[in-house]
Short mmCIF file of C-alpha atoms in Angstrom, two decimals:
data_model
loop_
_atom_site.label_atom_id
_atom_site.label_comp_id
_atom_site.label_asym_id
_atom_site.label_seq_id
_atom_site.Cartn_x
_atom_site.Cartn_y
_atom_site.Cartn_z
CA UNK A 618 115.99 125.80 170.79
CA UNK A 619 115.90 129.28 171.49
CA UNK A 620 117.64 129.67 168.02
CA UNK A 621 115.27 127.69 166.13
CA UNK A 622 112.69 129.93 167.37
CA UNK A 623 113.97 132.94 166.87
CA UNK A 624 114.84 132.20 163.54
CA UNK A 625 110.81 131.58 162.89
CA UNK A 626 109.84 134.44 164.53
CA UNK A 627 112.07 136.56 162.11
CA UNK A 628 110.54 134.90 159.25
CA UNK A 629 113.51 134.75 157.03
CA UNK A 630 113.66 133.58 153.23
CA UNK A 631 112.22 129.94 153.05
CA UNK A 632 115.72 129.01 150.86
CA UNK A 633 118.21 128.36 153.14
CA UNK A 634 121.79 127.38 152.23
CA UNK A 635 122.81 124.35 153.26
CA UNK A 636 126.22 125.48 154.12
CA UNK A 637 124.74 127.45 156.80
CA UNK A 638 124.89 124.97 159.20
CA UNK A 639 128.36 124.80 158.80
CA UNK A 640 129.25 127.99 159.60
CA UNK A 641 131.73 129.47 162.07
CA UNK A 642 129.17 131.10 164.39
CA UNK A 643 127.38 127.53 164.24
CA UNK A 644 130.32 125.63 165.20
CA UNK A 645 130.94 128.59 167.43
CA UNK A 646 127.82 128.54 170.15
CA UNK A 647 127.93 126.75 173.46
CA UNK A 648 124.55 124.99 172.56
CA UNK A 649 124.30 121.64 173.68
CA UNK A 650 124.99 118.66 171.05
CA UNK A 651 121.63 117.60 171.17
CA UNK A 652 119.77 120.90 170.51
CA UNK A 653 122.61 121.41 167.43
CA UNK A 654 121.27 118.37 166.18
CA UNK A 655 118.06 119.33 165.90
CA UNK A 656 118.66 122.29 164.44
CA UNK A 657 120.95 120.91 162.13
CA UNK A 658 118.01 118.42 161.05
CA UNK A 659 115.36 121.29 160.73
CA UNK A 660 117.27 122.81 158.25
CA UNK A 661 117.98 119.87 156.44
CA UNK A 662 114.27 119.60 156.09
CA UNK A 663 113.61 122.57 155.22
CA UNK A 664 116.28 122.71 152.25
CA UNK A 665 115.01 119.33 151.26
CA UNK A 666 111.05 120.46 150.48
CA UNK A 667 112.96 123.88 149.26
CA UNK A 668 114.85 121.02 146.36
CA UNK A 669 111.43 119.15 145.69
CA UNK A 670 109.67 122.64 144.87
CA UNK A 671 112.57 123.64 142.84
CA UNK A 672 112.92 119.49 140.95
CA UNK A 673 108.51 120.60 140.17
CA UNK A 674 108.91 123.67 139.20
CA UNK A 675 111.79 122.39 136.90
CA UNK A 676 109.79 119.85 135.85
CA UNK A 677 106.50 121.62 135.03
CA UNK A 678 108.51 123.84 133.34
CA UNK A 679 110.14 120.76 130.77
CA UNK A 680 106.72 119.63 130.65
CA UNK A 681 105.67 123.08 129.26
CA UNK A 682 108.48 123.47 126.65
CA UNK A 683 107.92 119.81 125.89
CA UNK A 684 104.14 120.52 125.26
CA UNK A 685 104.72 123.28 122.88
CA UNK A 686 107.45 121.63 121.27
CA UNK A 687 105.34 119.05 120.18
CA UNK A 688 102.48 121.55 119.23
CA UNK A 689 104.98 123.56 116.75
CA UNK A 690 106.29 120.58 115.40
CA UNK A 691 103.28 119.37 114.49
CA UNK A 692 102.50 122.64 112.55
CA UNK A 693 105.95 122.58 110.89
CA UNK A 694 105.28 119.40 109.69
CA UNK A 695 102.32 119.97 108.03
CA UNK A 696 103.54 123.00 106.74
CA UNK A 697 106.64 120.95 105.09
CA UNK A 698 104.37 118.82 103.71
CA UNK A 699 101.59 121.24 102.36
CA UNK A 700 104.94 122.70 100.50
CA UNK A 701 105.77 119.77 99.30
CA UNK A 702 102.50 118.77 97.97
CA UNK A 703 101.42 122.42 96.32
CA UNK A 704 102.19 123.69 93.39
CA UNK A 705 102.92 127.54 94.58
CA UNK A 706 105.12 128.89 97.27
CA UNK A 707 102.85 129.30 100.50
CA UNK A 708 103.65 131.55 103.20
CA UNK A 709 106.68 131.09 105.79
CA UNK A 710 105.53 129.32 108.36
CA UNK A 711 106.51 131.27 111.80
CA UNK A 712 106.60 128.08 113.78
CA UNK A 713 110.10 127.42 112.19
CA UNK A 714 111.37 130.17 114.45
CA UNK A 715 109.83 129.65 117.81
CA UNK A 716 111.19 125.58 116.82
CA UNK A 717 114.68 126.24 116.54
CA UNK A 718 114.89 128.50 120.00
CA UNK A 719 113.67 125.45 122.10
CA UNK A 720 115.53 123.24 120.25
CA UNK A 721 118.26 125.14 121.65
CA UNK A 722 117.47 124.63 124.94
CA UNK A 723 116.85 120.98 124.55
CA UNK A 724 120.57 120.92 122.92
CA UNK A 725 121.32 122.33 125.73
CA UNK A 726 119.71 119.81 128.06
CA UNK A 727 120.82 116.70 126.03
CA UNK A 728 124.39 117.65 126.14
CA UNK A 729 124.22 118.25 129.61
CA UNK A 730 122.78 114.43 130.02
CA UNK A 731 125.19 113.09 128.02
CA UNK A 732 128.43 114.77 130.09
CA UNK A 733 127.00 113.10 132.99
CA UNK A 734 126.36 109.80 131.84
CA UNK A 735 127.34 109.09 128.39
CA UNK A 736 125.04 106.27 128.12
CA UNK A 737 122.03 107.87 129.74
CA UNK A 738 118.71 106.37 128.28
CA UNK A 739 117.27 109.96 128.18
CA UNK A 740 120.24 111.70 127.26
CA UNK A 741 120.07 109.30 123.98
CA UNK A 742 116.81 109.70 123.38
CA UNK A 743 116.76 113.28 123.71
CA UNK A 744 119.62 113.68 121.06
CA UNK A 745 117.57 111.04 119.08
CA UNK A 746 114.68 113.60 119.25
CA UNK A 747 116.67 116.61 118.51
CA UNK A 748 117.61 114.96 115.46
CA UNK A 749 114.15 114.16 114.04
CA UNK A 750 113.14 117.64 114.96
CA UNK A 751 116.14 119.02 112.89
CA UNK A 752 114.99 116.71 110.42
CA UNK A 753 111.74 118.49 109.82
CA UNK A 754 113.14 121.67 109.90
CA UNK A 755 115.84 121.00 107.25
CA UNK A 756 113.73 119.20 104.77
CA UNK A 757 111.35 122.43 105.28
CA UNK A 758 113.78 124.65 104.76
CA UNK A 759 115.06 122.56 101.48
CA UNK A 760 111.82 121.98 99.77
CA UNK A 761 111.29 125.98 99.72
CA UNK A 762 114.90 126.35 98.80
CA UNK A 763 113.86 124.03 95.83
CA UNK A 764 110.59 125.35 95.05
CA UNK A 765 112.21 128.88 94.79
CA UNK A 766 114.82 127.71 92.44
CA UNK A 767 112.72 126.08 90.29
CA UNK A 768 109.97 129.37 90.29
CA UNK A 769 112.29 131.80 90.64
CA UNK A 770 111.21 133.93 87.72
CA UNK A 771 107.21 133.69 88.70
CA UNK A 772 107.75 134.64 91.98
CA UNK A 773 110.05 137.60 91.66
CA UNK A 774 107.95 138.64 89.31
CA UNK A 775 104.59 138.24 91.76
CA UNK A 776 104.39 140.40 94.56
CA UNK A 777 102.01 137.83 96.43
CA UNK A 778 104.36 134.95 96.11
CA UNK A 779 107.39 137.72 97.30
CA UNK A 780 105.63 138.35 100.43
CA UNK A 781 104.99 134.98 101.42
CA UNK A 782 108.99 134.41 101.68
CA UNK A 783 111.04 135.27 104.44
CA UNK A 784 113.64 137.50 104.24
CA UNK A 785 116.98 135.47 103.82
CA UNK A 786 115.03 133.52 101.06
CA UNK A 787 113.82 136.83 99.45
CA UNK A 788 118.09 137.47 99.12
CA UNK A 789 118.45 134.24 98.00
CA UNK A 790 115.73 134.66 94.94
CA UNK A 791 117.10 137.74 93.85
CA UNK A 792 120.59 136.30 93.62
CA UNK A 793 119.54 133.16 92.50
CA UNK A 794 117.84 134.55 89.37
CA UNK A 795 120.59 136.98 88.78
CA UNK A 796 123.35 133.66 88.82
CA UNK A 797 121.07 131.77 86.36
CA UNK A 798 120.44 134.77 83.45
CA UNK A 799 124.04 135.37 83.72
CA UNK A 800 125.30 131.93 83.79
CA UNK A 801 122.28 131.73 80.74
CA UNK A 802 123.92 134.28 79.05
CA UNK A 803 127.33 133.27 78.83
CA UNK A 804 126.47 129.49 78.23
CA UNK A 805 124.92 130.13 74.84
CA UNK A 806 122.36 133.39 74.90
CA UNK A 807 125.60 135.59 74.04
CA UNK A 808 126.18 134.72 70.68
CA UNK A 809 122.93 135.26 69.46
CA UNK A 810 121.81 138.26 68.24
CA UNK A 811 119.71 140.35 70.31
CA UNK A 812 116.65 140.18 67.24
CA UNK A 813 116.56 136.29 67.35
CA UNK A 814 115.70 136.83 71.45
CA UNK A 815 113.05 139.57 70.86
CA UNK A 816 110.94 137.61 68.35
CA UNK A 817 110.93 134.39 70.89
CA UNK A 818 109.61 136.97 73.64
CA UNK A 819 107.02 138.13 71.50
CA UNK A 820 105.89 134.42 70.47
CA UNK A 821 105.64 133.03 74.02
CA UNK A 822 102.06 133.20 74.92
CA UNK A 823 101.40 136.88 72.57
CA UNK A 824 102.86 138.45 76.20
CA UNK A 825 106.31 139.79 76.11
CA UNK A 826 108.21 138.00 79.02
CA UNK A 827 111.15 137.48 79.60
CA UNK A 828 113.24 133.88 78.11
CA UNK A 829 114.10 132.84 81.14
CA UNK A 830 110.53 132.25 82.02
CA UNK A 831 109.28 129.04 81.76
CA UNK A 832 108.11 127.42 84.60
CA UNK A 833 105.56 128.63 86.34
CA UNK A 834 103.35 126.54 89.01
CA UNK A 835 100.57 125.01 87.55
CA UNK A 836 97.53 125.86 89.62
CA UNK A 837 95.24 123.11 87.63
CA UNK A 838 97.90 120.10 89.01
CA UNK A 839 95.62 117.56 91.31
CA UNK A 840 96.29 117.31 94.56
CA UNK A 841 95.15 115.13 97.61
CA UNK A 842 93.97 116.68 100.58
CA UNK A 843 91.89 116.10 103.99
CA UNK A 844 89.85 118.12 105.89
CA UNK A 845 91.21 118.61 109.30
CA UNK A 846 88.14 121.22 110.61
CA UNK A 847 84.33 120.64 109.58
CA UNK A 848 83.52 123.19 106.77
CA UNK A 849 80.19 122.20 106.14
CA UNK A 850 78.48 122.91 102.29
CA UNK A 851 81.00 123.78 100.33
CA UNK A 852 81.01 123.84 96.47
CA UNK A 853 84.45 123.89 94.97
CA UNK A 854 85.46 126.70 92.06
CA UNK A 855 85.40 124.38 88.90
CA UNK A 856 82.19 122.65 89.96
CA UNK A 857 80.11 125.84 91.37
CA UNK A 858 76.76 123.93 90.83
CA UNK A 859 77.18 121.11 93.32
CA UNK A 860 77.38 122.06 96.84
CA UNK A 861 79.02 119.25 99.11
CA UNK A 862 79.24 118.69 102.83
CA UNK A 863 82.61 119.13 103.80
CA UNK A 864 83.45 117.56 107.25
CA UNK A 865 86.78 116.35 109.15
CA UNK A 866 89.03 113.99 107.90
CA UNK A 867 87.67 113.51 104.50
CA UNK A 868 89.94 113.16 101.54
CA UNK A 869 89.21 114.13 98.36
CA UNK A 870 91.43 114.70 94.80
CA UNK A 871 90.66 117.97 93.37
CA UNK A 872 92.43 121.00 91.19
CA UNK A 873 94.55 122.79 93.52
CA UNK A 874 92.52 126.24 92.24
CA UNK A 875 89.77 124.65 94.37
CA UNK A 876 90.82 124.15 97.68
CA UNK A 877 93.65 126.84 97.45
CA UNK A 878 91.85 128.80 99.88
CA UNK A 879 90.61 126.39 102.07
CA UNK A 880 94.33 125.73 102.43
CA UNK A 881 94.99 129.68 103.32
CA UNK A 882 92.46 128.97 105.88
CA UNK A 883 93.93 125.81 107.71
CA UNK A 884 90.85 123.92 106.98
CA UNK A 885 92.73 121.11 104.94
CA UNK A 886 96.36 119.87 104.52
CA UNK A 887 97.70 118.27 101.75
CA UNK A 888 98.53 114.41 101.96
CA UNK B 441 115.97 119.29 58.05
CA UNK B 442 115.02 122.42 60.58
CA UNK B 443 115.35 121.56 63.97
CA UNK B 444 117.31 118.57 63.32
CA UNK B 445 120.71 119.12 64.84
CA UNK B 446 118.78 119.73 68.17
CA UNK B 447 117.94 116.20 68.47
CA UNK B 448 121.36 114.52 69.72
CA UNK B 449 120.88 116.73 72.36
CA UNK B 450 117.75 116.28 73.44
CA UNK B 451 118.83 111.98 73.20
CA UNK B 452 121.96 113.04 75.43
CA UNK B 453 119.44 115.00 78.03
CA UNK B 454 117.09 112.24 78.17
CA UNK B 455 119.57 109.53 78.48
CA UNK B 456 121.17 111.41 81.29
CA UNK B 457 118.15 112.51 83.17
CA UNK B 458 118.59 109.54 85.76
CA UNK B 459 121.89 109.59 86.29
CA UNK B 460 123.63 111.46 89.27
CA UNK B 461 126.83 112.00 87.34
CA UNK B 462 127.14 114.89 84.69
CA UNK B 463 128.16 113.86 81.18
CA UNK B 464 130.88 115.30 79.15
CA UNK B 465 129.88 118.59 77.97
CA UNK B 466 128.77 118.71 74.57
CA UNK B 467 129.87 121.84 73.52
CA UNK B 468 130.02 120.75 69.60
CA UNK B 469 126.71 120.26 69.55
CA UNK B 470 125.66 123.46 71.79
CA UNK B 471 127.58 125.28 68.54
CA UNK B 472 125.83 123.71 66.08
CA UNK B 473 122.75 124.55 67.64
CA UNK B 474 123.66 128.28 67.69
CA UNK B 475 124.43 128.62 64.50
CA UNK B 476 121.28 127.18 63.03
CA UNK B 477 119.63 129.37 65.23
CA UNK B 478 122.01 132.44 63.51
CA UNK B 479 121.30 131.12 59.91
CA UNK B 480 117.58 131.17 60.44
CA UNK B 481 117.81 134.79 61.61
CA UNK B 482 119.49 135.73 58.62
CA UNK B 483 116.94 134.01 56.64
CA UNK B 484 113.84 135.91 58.63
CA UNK B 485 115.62 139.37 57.90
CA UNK B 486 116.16 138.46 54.28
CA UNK B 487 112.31 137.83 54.24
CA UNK B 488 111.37 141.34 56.86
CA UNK B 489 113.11 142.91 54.20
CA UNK B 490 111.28 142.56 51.72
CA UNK B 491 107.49 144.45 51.00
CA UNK B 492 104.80 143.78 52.89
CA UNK B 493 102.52 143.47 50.09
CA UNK B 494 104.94 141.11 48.01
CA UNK B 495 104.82 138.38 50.71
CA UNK B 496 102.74 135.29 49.51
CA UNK B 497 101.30 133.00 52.26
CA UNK B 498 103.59 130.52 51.74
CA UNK B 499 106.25 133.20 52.38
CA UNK B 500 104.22 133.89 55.57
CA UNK B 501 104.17 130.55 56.77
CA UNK B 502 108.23 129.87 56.20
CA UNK B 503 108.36 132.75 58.37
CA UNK B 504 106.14 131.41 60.96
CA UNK B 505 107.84 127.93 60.79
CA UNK B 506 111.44 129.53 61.38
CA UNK B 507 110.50 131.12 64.30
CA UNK B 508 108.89 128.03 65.66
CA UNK B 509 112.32 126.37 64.87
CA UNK B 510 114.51 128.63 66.61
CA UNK B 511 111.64 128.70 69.54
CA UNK B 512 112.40 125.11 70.05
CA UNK B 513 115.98 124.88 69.24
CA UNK B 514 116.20 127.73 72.09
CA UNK B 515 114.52 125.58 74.48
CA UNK B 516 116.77 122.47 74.23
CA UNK B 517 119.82 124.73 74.34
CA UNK B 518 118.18 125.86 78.05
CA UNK B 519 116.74 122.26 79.21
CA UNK B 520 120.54 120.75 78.45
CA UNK B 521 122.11 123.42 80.32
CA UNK B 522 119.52 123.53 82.80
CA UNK B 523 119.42 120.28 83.75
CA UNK B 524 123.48 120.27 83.79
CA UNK B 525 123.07 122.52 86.58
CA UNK B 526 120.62 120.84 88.21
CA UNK B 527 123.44 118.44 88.53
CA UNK B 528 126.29 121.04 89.76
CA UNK B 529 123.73 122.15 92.35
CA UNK B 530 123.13 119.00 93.87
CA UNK B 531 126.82 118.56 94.23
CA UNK B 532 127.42 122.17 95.87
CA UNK B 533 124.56 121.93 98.22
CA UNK B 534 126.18 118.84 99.09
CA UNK B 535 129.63 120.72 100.35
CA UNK B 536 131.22 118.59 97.64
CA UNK B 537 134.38 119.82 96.12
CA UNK B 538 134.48 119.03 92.49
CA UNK B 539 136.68 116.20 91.78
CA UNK B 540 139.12 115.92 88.59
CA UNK B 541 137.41 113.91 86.43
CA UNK B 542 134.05 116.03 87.27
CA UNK B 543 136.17 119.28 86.09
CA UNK B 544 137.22 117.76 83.20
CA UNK B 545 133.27 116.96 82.36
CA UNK B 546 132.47 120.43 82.77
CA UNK B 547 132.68 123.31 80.47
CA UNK B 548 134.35 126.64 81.67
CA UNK B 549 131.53 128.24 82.56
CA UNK B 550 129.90 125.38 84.47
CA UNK B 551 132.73 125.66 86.49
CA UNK B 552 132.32 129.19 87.27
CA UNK B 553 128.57 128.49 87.97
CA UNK B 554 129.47 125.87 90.81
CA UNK B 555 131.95 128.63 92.37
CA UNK B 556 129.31 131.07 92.48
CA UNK B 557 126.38 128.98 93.28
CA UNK B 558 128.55 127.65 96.67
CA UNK B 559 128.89 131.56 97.71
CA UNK B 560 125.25 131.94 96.86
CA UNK B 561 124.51 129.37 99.20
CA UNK B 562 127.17 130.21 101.69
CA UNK B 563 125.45 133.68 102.38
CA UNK B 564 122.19 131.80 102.72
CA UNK B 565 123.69 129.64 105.38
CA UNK B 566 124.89 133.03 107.35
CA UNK B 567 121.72 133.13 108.11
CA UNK B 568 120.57 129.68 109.09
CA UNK B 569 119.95 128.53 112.69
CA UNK B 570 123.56 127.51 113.41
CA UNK B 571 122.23 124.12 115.19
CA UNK B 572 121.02 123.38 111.71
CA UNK B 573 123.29 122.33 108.61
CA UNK B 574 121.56 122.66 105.29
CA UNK B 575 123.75 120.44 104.03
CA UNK B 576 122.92 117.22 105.99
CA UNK B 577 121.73 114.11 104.03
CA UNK B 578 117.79 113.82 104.06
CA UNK B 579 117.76 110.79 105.14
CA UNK B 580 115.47 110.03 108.42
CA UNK B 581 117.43 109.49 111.24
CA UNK B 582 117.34 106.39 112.99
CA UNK B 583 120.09 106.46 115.82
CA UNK B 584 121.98 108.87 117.54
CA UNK B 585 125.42 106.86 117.63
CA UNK B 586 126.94 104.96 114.71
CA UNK B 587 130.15 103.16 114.22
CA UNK B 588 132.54 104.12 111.58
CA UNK B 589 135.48 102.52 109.67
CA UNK B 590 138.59 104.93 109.15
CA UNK B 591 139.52 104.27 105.47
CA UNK B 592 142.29 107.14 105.23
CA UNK B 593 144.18 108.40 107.96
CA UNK B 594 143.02 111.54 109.15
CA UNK B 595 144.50 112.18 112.94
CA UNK B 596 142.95 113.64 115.37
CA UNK B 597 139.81 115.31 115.25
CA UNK B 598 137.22 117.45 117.19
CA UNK B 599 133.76 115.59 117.15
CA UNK B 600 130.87 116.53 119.01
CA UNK B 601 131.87 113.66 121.15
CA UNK B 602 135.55 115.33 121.91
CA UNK B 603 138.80 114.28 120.67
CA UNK B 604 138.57 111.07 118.52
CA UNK B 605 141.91 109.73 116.56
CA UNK B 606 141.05 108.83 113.26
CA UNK B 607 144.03 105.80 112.04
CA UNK B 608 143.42 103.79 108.74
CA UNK B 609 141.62 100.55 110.01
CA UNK B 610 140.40 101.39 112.99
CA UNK B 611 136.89 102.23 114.11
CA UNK B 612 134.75 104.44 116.48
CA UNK B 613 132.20 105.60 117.88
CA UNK B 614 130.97 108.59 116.64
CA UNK B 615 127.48 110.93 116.47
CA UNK B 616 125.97 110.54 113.01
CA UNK B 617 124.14 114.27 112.90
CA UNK B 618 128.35 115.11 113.39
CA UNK B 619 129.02 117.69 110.30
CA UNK B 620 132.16 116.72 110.47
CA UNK B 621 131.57 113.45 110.25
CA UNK B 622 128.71 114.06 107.59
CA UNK B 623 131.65 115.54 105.68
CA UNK B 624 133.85 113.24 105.97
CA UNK B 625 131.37 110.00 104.74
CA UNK B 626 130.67 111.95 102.03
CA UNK B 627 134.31 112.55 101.55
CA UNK B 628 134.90 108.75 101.34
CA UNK B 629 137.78 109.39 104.68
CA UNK B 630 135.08 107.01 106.85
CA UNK B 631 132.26 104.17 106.17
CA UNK B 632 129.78 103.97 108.15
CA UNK B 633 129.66 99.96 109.37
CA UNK B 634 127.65 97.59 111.75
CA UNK B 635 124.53 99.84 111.90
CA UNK B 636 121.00 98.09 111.78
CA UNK B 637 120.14 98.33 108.17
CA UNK B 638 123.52 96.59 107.11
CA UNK B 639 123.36 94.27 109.65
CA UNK B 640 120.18 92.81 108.31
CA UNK B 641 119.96 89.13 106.60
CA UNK B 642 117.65 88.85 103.96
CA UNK B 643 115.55 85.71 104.80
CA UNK B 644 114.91 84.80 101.51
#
């Protein structure tokens, strides 16, 4: 007993190894069987509440990562599909990022589950999960690869669309254009003369731009949107006159001029 | 008539816009194209050439209407080649290699372009998340596991899963967001069997 109590009044750490009790200068004292016992069962108890605290803060911790994992995804989908839906480029979303590190971790997690028991519910579901989440991120990351291919000209050429791309796909664009004029060139552009070329840049539009140029995102295309804050009045660009109340979750079809920056501003997403 | 010879090839984009396969390359026509758009140049010099003052409207307007001709004959020659490589990309973002009969379709330079858009999209993949493959089918995924059919002998391979033997006939059990595995569907070495959608009987 009169271990037990010294071993309070010292106040040591409150995590105590289990293999403690098994160690020589344990097996080693001439305490009596009994008091050993009790000792031995103290501990125990101890290292048992020490697990639980440990198994929460593990826990809260999951829960945490869990709740934010949800929370980005959420934003990356709606950025995928705002991309999808509008005409221009919009701006990286960040969220893609701060995604893919706790994916990692859940990786991490599900493979562990699965090396235990290969046909854990959880460990299933969690790869399940990891999938749709990769999901999300990959059609995101294709439908800007797509947009940029398809724009390539009108946004190297636009310092406002540049910005708004990351810097891999900034590489990418440069390249990209620089593959196309060339393979543009050899294809057919070489063997005609350099005059016939000039007068087509001078007809497009009375600006001189480049032949390449042709597609460029049409701003007037009609889009569907909803409101996901309360904007109140409101009166959209092509309609200045009439002033409309604006509140959560109503749809409308308008020019994507108008609500272009209502979309800068998270107010709506596209649908 | 102007602008005539561009027409087959407009029939041969439209007729192909729907399809996932590329067409034979119509390289003929591509030339006949060109040179139209060389013979009207000639024609527009002949016409610069002479003085401003001699030039009669109708003059004018010929000029005007040659332009407009080469304009559009220009923009066929870069919609058909465009949406060629609309094609080639879909196959190199894919992984795909390009089979014999694709080569054959292709002209020289299309060729090149599918070598060089692959690196282009090889460096882009440097630097993507490696947990990620760009590559992967956009389809919505449904299960974790799936069970495949081995339709070529392929021997013994490292899966997410571990070591799995791949002999002609047999099946297994194997993680369908695999890239290998991705790869090798899409390769036409494995079928993907018994999973829900298949296993579905139409009640009508």
């Amino acid at each position: 007993m009169s271990r037990i109590f010294s071993r309070q009044n010292q106040k040591e750490p409150k995590t105590i190894n289990l293999n403690a009790a098994y160690t020589k200068e344990f097996f080693d004292s001439d305490e009596d069987l009994d008091v050993e016992d009790e000792f031995n069962v103290d501990e125990f108890n101890i290292n048992e509440s020490n697990i639980n605290k440990e198994n929460n803060v593990d826990e809260s911790n999951i829960n945490k990562e869990n709740e934010i994992l949800s929370g980005q995804l959420k934003i990356l989908q709606r950025a995928w599909l705002n991309e999808n839906f509008s005409t221009e480029i919009l701006p990286y979303e960040p969220a893609f990022e701060r995604l893919n590190e706790i994916l990692e971790n859940q990786n991490i997690r599900a493979e562990s589950l699965a090396l235990s028991q290969e046909t854990s519910p959880i460990g299933m579901l969690l790869f399940i999960d990891n999938e749709r989440i990769k999901y999300v991120m990959n059609r995101y990351k294709r439908t800007r690869l797509a947009k940029i291919e398809k724009y390539v000209c009108s946004i190297i050429e636009n310092a406002e669309y540049m910005a708004r791309l990351s810097l891999p796909e900034k590489e990418f664009a440069e390249r990209y254009k620089r593959l196309i004029e060339e393979h543009e060139h050899a294809s057919f552009l070489h063997v005609l003369p350099q005059e016939s070329l000039d007068v087509l840049k001078e007809t497009e539009n009375g600006t001189e731009t480049s032949f390449a140029t042709v597609e460029h995102p049409d701003l007037n295309q009609a889009v569907f949107c909803r409101f996901i804050k309360h904007v109140g009045s409101y009166s959209f660009l092509s309609t200045p006159h009439d002033k409309e109340i604006l509140s959560k979750d109503d749809a409308y079809l308008v020019k994507y001029s108008d609500i272009q920056k209502l979309l800068e501003d998270h107010s709506i997403e596209l649908i | 008539m102007f602008g005539e010879t561009a027409v087959p090839l407009i029939d041969t984009a439209k007729r192909t816009r729907k399809t996932q396969s590329v067409s034979l390359y119509e390289g003929e026509k591509v030339r006949e194209i060109l040179d139209e758009i060389s013979i009207l140049q000639e024609h527009l010099e002949s016409l610069n050439d002479q003085d401003l003052n001699d030039i009669n409207s109708s003059e004018y307007e010929t000029k005007l209407l040659i332009q407009l001709v080469q304009n559009h004959d220009l923009k066929v020659l870069k919609l058909y080649h465009s949406q060629r490589s609309e094609k080639i990309k879909f196959i190199a973002i894919q992984e795909l290699p390009l089979s014999q009969e694709m080569r054959l379709k292709l002209s020289e330079r299309e060729r090149i372009f599918h070598s060089k858009y692959s690196d282009l999209l090889r460096k882009y993949k440097c630097e993507y998340p490696p947990s990620l493959n760009l590559s992967a089918t956009l389809v919505p995924p449904k299960e974790a596991l799936t069970a495949v059919r081995v339709l070529k002998d392929i021997g013994d391979l490292m899966t997410l899963n571990g070591y799995v033997e791949f002999r002609k006939g047999t099946q297994a059990i194997v993680r369908k967001a695999d890239p290998t595995i991705e790869k090798l569907i899409k390769l036409g070495y494995l079928k993907i069997v018994g999973n829900k959608e298949s296993t579905i009987i139409n009640p009508l």
